[in-house]
Amino acid sequence: GPDPATASILCLHGGRQSAELFRQRIDRLRARCQAEGIRLIFVDAPMLQPDGSRCWYDEDGGDAAGAASAATIAVREEWERHAPVSGLLGFSQGAAVAAATALCSGGDDAPLPGLRFVILAGAPHEPLPVATGHRSRLPSLHLLSAADSAVPAHSSEAVAARFEEAQVYRHDKGHALPCRAGDVDALLGFIMRHLTPAAAATAPRPDQPSAGARADARAAGARP
């Protein structure tokens, strides 16, 4: 199984959310990870909003790309605070910042010490730095939905194109990180494969879902 010393994933919530809200929304994934000895670390974004929620960057500030890049500093600080950590998981704004963290490395494929993979759900492409044209070699899993009205699927597909080893997982839950049984199977399979390479032969792949995932997708009327 995963090395308990490094089996941790830093989780970045969406805009106008919080670490606690994100934890509640993906609690099924958290519980399954915990059962496998994997710790999900939920952290708050630095920008406090009047309603008590938090953002990683101001989407209306006129320089979203610069703001998203600046937010990577906060991610690096959290990474160092909780080290050792092996993965980055982000939703929406958090996914954009996680992607920016991976892509702002100037060619370094491990922008954070020990970073092995990123998981990006509903990631918008617009705030990402584009000047370098750098493509990351980090393994990545991209969750996107044709039913997403907040971040169109083509925007998340453009994010995936910035990663050389991108895997895409399509779902029908709109702007969300889906946590049905089949979704969690695929997510956990990806995580286990990169935390425990020996598990690669048996862990379900997002593009080859388990029977449970296929049944779950059929019940939902969507491809897994």
mmCIF file of C-alpha atoms in Angstrom:
data_model
loop_
_atom_site.group_PDB
_atom_site.id
_atom_site.type_symbol
_atom_site.label_atom_id
_atom_site.label_comp_id
_atom_site.label_asym_id
_atom_site.label_seq_id
_atom_site.Cartn_x
_atom_site.Cartn_y
_atom_site.Cartn_z
ATOM 1 C CA GLY A 1 0.000 0.000 0.000
ATOM 2 C CA PRO A 2 0.938 3.691 0.022
ATOM 3 C CA ASP A 3 3.784 4.872 2.245
ATOM 4 C CA PRO A 4 1.942 6.521 5.171
ATOM 5 C CA ALA A 5 4.749 9.068 5.464
ATOM 6 C CA THR A 6 4.012 10.563 2.028
ATOM 7 C CA ALA A 7 0.448 9.432 1.254
ATOM 8 C CA SER A 8 -1.081 12.908 1.500
ATOM 9 C CA ILE A 9 -2.901 15.077 -1.032
ATOM 10 C CA LEU A 10 -3.321 18.859 -0.734
ATOM 11 C CA CYS A 11 -6.903 19.811 -1.645
ATOM 12 C CA LEU A 12 -7.790 23.261 -3.035
ATOM 13 C CA HIS A 13 -11.452 24.309 -2.902
ATOM 14 C CA GLY A 14 -13.329 26.353 -5.489
ATOM 15 C CA GLY A 15 -13.960 30.095 -5.471
ATOM 16 C CA ARG A 16 -16.293 31.405 -2.761
ATOM 17 C CA GLN A 17 -16.036 28.140 -0.880
ATOM 18 C CA SER A 18 -13.891 26.986 2.038
ATOM 19 C CA ALA A 19 -11.762 24.043 3.083
ATOM 20 C CA GLU A 20 -14.532 22.719 5.329
ATOM 21 C CA LEU A 21 -17.232 22.995 2.649
ATOM 22 C CA PHE A 22 -15.023 21.207 0.133
ATOM 23 C CA ARG A 23 -14.304 18.471 2.664
ATOM 24 C CA GLN A 24 -18.026 17.945 3.186
ATOM 25 C CA ARG A 25 -18.752 17.821 -0.547
ATOM 26 C CA ILE A 26 -16.156 15.177 -1.323
ATOM 27 C CA ASP A 27 -16.425 13.273 1.963
ATOM 28 C CA ARG A 28 -17.015 9.958 0.165
ATOM 29 C CA LEU A 29 -13.647 10.293 -1.536
ATOM 30 C CA ARG A 30 -12.005 11.400 1.723
ATOM 31 C CA ALA A 31 -13.384 8.367 3.558
ATOM 32 C CA ARG A 32 -12.242 5.922 0.868
ATOM 33 C CA CYS A 33 -8.795 7.492 0.823
ATOM 34 C CA GLN A 34 -8.587 7.336 4.597
ATOM 35 C CA ALA A 35 -9.434 3.632 4.467
ATOM 36 C CA GLU A 36 -6.431 3.170 2.162
ATOM 37 C CA GLY A 37 -4.121 5.152 4.439
ATOM 38 C CA ILE A 38 -4.221 8.287 2.269
ATOM 39 C CA ARG A 39 -4.752 11.657 3.944
ATOM 40 C CA LEU A 40 -6.579 14.507 2.207
ATOM 41 C CA ILE A 41 -5.443 17.895 3.530
ATOM 42 C CA PHE A 42 -8.007 20.668 2.980
ATOM 43 C CA VAL A 43 -6.662 24.225 3.089
ATOM 44 C CA ASP A 44 -8.365 27.623 2.916
ATOM 45 C CA ALA A 45 -7.626 30.079 0.103
ATOM 46 C CA PRO A 46 -5.999 33.337 1.275
ATOM 47 C CA MET A 47 -8.660 35.828 0.087
ATOM 48 C CA LEU A 48 -11.467 36.182 2.656
ATOM 49 C CA GLN A 49 -14.788 37.359 1.222
ATOM 50 C CA PRO A 50 -17.429 39.469 3.049
ATOM 51 C CA ASP A 51 -19.691 36.411 3.386
ATOM 52 C CA GLY A 52 -16.946 34.395 5.076
ATOM 53 C CA SER A 53 -16.112 32.287 2.031
ATOM 54 C CA ARG A 54 -12.689 32.348 0.402
ATOM 55 C CA CYS A 55 -11.164 32.740 -3.060
ATOM 56 C CA TRP A 56 -7.778 31.945 -4.531
ATOM 57 C CA TYR A 57 -7.894 34.980 -6.825
ATOM 58 C CA ASP A 58 -10.231 37.784 -7.883
ATOM 59 C CA GLU A 59 -11.890 36.711 -11.129
ATOM 60 C CA ASP A 60 -12.987 40.311 -11.771
ATOM 61 C CA GLY A 61 -9.645 41.939 -11.059
ATOM 62 C CA GLY A 62 -8.589 42.323 -14.681
ATOM 63 C CA ASP A 63 -5.467 40.143 -14.398
ATOM 64 C CA ALA A 64 -6.763 36.700 -13.554
ATOM 65 C CA ALA A 65 -3.634 35.026 -14.929
ATOM 66 C CA GLY A 66 -1.358 37.147 -12.741
ATOM 67 C CA ALA A 67 -3.603 36.605 -9.739
ATOM 68 C CA ALA A 68 -3.700 32.837 -10.280
ATOM 69 C CA SER A 69 0.087 32.773 -10.522
ATOM 70 C CA ALA A 70 0.329 34.802 -7.305
ATOM 71 C CA ALA A 71 -1.980 32.293 -5.625
ATOM 72 C CA THR A 72 0.567 29.571 -6.292
ATOM 73 C CA ILE A 73 2.711 31.200 -3.593
ATOM 74 C CA ALA A 74 0.016 30.362 -1.036
ATOM 75 C CA VAL A 75 -0.086 26.793 -2.356
ATOM 76 C CA ARG A 76 3.685 26.455 -1.974
ATOM 77 C CA GLU A 77 3.464 27.725 1.605
ATOM 78 C CA GLU A 78 0.745 25.195 2.461
ATOM 79 C CA TRP A 79 2.740 22.465 0.720
ATOM 80 C CA GLU A 80 5.794 23.201 2.850
ATOM 81 C CA ARG A 81 3.684 23.447 6.004
ATOM 82 C CA HIS A 82 2.168 19.987 5.510
ATOM 83 C CA ALA A 83 5.148 18.254 3.866
ATOM 84 C CA PRO A 84 5.706 15.577 2.826
ATOM 85 C CA VAL A 85 2.796 15.663 0.359
ATOM 86 C CA SER A 86 2.480 13.714 -2.902
ATOM 87 C CA GLY A 87 -0.512 15.089 -4.816
ATOM 88 C CA LEU A 88 -2.524 18.218 -5.621
ATOM 89 C CA LEU A 89 -6.308 18.044 -6.016
ATOM 90 C CA GLY A 90 -8.249 21.143 -7.049
ATOM 91 C CA PHE A 91 -11.797 22.109 -7.964
ATOM 92 C CA SER A 92 -12.709 25.087 -10.176
ATOM 93 C CA GLN A 93 -10.576 28.041 -8.984
ATOM 94 C CA GLY A 94 -8.542 25.617 -6.919
ATOM 95 C CA ALA A 95 -7.982 23.479 -10.011
ATOM 96 C CA ALA A 96 -6.798 26.518 -11.969
ATOM 97 C CA VAL A 97 -4.305 27.344 -9.221
ATOM 98 C CA ALA A 98 -3.166 23.712 -8.984
ATOM 99 C CA ALA A 99 -2.628 23.678 -12.759
ATOM 100 C CA ALA A 100 -0.792 27.017 -12.623
ATOM 101 C CA THR A 101 1.450 25.607 -9.901
ATOM 102 C CA ALA A 102 2.395 22.725 -12.177
ATOM 103 C CA LEU A 103 2.829 24.928 -15.256
ATOM 104 C CA CYS A 104 4.717 27.829 -13.649
ATOM 105 C CA SER A 105 7.733 25.632 -13.152
ATOM 106 C CA GLY A 106 9.693 26.864 -16.174
ATOM 107 C CA GLY A 107 10.395 23.336 -17.333
ATOM 108 C CA ASP A 108 10.841 21.759 -13.902
ATOM 109 C CA ASP A 109 8.568 18.732 -13.829
ATOM 110 C CA ALA A 110 8.397 18.729 -10.012
ATOM 111 C CA PRO A 111 7.493 22.338 -9.118
ATOM 112 C CA LEU A 112 6.766 21.268 -5.550
ATOM 113 C CA PRO A 113 9.103 18.886 -3.695
ATOM 114 C CA GLY A 114 7.683 15.372 -3.888
ATOM 115 C CA LEU A 115 4.759 16.255 -6.183
ATOM 116 C CA ARG A 116 3.767 13.130 -8.125
ATOM 117 C CA PHE A 117 0.403 14.007 -9.715
ATOM 118 C CA VAL A 118 -2.428 16.527 -10.017
ATOM 119 C CA ILE A 119 -6.213 15.988 -10.130
ATOM 120 C CA LEU A 120 -8.185 18.869 -11.668
ATOM 121 C CA ALA A 121 -11.993 19.067 -11.618
ATOM 122 C CA GLY A 122 -13.872 21.755 -13.547
ATOM 123 C CA ALA A 123 -10.631 23.626 -14.235
ATOM 124 C CA PRO A 124 -10.977 26.850 -16.258
ATOM 125 C CA HIS A 125 -8.214 27.497 -18.788
ATOM 126 C CA GLU A 126 -8.422 31.301 -18.875
ATOM 127 C CA PRO A 127 -6.346 32.113 -15.759
ATOM 128 C CA LEU A 128 -3.455 29.805 -16.676
ATOM 129 C CA PRO A 129 -0.093 31.299 -17.575
ATOM 130 C CA VAL A 130 0.445 30.987 -21.319
ATOM 131 C CA ALA A 131 3.657 32.927 -21.963
ATOM 132 C CA THR A 132 6.043 30.000 -21.613
ATOM 133 C CA GLY A 133 3.940 27.483 -23.499
ATOM 134 C CA HIS A 134 5.328 24.929 -21.060
ATOM 135 C CA ARG A 135 3.663 21.529 -20.941
ATOM 136 C CA SER A 136 3.939 19.606 -17.727
ATOM 137 C CA ARG A 137 5.017 15.977 -17.668
ATOM 138 C CA LEU A 138 3.281 15.426 -14.337
ATOM 139 C CA PRO A 139 0.631 12.685 -14.469
ATOM 140 C CA SER A 140 -2.762 14.403 -14.389
ATOM 141 C CA LEU A 141 -6.427 13.446 -14.174
ATOM 142 C CA HIS A 142 -8.955 15.955 -15.532
ATOM 143 C CA LEU A 143 -12.631 15.706 -14.559
ATOM 144 C CA LEU A 144 -14.995 17.576 -16.846
ATOM 145 C CA SER A 145 -18.668 17.586 -17.776
ATOM 146 C CA ALA A 146 -20.652 18.577 -20.845
ATOM 147 C CA ALA A 147 -23.313 19.690 -18.344
ATOM 148 C CA ASP A 148 -20.959 22.185 -16.660
ATOM 149 C CA SER A 149 -22.513 25.638 -17.115
ATOM 150 C CA ALA A 150 -19.811 27.441 -15.076
ATOM 151 C CA VAL A 151 -16.704 26.080 -16.834
ATOM 152 C CA PRO A 152 -17.389 24.705 -20.334
ATOM 153 C CA ALA A 153 -15.897 21.307 -21.059
ATOM 154 C CA HIS A 154 -13.745 22.767 -23.852
ATOM 155 C CA SER A 155 -12.057 25.053 -21.314
ATOM 156 C CA SER A 156 -11.109 22.092 -19.117
ATOM 157 C CA GLU A 157 -10.002 20.181 -22.212
ATOM 158 C CA ALA A 158 -7.637 23.069 -23.007
ATOM 159 C CA VAL A 159 -6.161 22.682 -19.523
ATOM 160 C CA ALA A 160 -5.682 18.959 -20.139
ATOM 161 C CA ALA A 161 -3.813 19.774 -23.354
ATOM 162 C CA ARG A 162 -1.145 21.493 -21.235
ATOM 163 C CA PHE A 163 -0.217 18.154 -19.629
ATOM 164 C CA GLU A 164 1.643 15.525 -21.619
ATOM 165 C CA GLU A 165 0.276 12.588 -19.597
ATOM 166 C CA ALA A 166 -3.284 13.862 -19.204
ATOM 167 C CA GLN A 167 -6.132 11.440 -18.574
ATOM 168 C CA VAL A 168 -9.679 12.762 -18.986
ATOM 169 C CA TYR A 169 -12.663 11.539 -16.957
ATOM 170 C CA ARG A 170 -16.060 12.684 -18.235
ATOM 171 C CA HIS A 171 -19.159 12.788 -16.034
ATOM 172 C CA ASP A 172 -22.682 14.221 -16.082
ATOM 173 C CA LYS A 173 -22.748 16.064 -12.732
ATOM 174 C CA GLY A 174 -22.044 19.542 -14.106
ATOM 175 C CA HIS A 175 -19.744 21.870 -12.168
ATOM 176 C CA ALA A 176 -18.726 19.461 -9.445
ATOM 177 C CA LEU A 177 -16.170 16.921 -8.348
ATOM 178 C CA PRO A 178 -18.434 13.866 -8.631
ATOM 179 C CA CYS A 179 -18.321 11.331 -5.805
ATOM 180 C CA ARG A 180 -20.636 8.521 -6.863
ATOM 181 C CA ALA A 181 -19.287 5.010 -6.302
ATOM 182 C CA GLY A 182 -17.906 4.713 -9.826
ATOM 183 C CA ASP A 183 -16.385 8.194 -9.702
ATOM 184 C CA VAL A 184 -14.593 7.440 -6.445
ATOM 185 C CA ASP A 185 -13.366 4.125 -7.874
ATOM 186 C CA ALA A 186 -11.753 5.955 -10.803
ATOM 187 C CA LEU A 187 -10.277 8.704 -8.618
ATOM 188 C CA LEU A 188 -8.881 6.263 -6.077
ATOM 189 C CA GLY A 189 -7.510 4.058 -8.852
ATOM 190 C CA PHE A 190 -5.584 6.998 -10.293
ATOM 191 C CA ILE A 191 -4.306 8.022 -6.861
ATOM 192 C CA MET A 192 -3.224 4.507 -5.900
ATOM 193 C CA ARG A 193 -1.451 4.009 -9.197
ATOM 194 C CA HIS A 194 0.778 7.012 -8.549
ATOM 195 C CA LEU A 195 1.298 6.433 -4.846
ATOM 196 C CA THR A 196 1.948 2.694 -5.210
ATOM 197 C CA PRO A 197 3.322 1.902 -8.700
ATOM 198 C CA ALA A 198 2.990 -1.828 -8.034
ATOM 199 C CA ALA A 199 -0.790 -1.350 -7.924
ATOM 200 C CA ALA A 200 -0.887 -0.209 -11.549
ATOM 201 C CA ALA A 201 -1.810 -3.641 -12.849
ATOM 202 C CA THR A 202 -4.899 -3.935 -10.651
ATOM 203 C CA ALA A 203 -6.100 -0.370 -10.013
ATOM 204 C CA PRO A 204 -9.055 0.687 -12.222
ATOM 205 C CA ARG A 205 -8.088 3.327 -14.780
ATOM 206 C CA PRO A 206 -10.336 6.307 -15.577
ATOM 207 C CA ASP A 207 -10.438 5.188 -19.208
ATOM 208 C CA GLN A 208 -11.052 1.568 -18.180
ATOM 209 C CA PRO A 209 -13.554 1.856 -15.314
ATOM 210 C CA SER A 210 -14.512 -0.989 -13.055
ATOM 211 C CA ALA A 211 -17.747 -2.887 -13.522
ATOM 212 C CA GLY A 212 -19.196 -0.868 -10.663
ATOM 213 C CA ALA A 213 -18.247 2.359 -12.362
ATOM 214 C CA ARG A 214 -19.830 1.227 -15.634
ATOM 215 C CA ALA A 215 -23.028 0.244 -13.845
ATOM 216 C CA ASP A 216 -23.087 3.560 -12.003
ATOM 217 C CA ALA A 217 -22.628 5.429 -15.252
ATOM 218 C CA ARG A 218 -25.375 3.462 -16.966
ATOM 219 C CA ALA A 219 -27.702 4.290 -14.084
ATOM 220 C CA ALA A 220 -26.829 7.958 -14.511
ATOM 221 C CA GLY A 221 -27.308 7.808 -18.266
ATOM 222 C CA ALA A 222 -23.755 8.918 -19.026
ATOM 223 C CA ARG A 223 -20.481 7.432 -20.152
ATOM 224 C CA PRO A 224 -18.082 6.808 -17.242
#
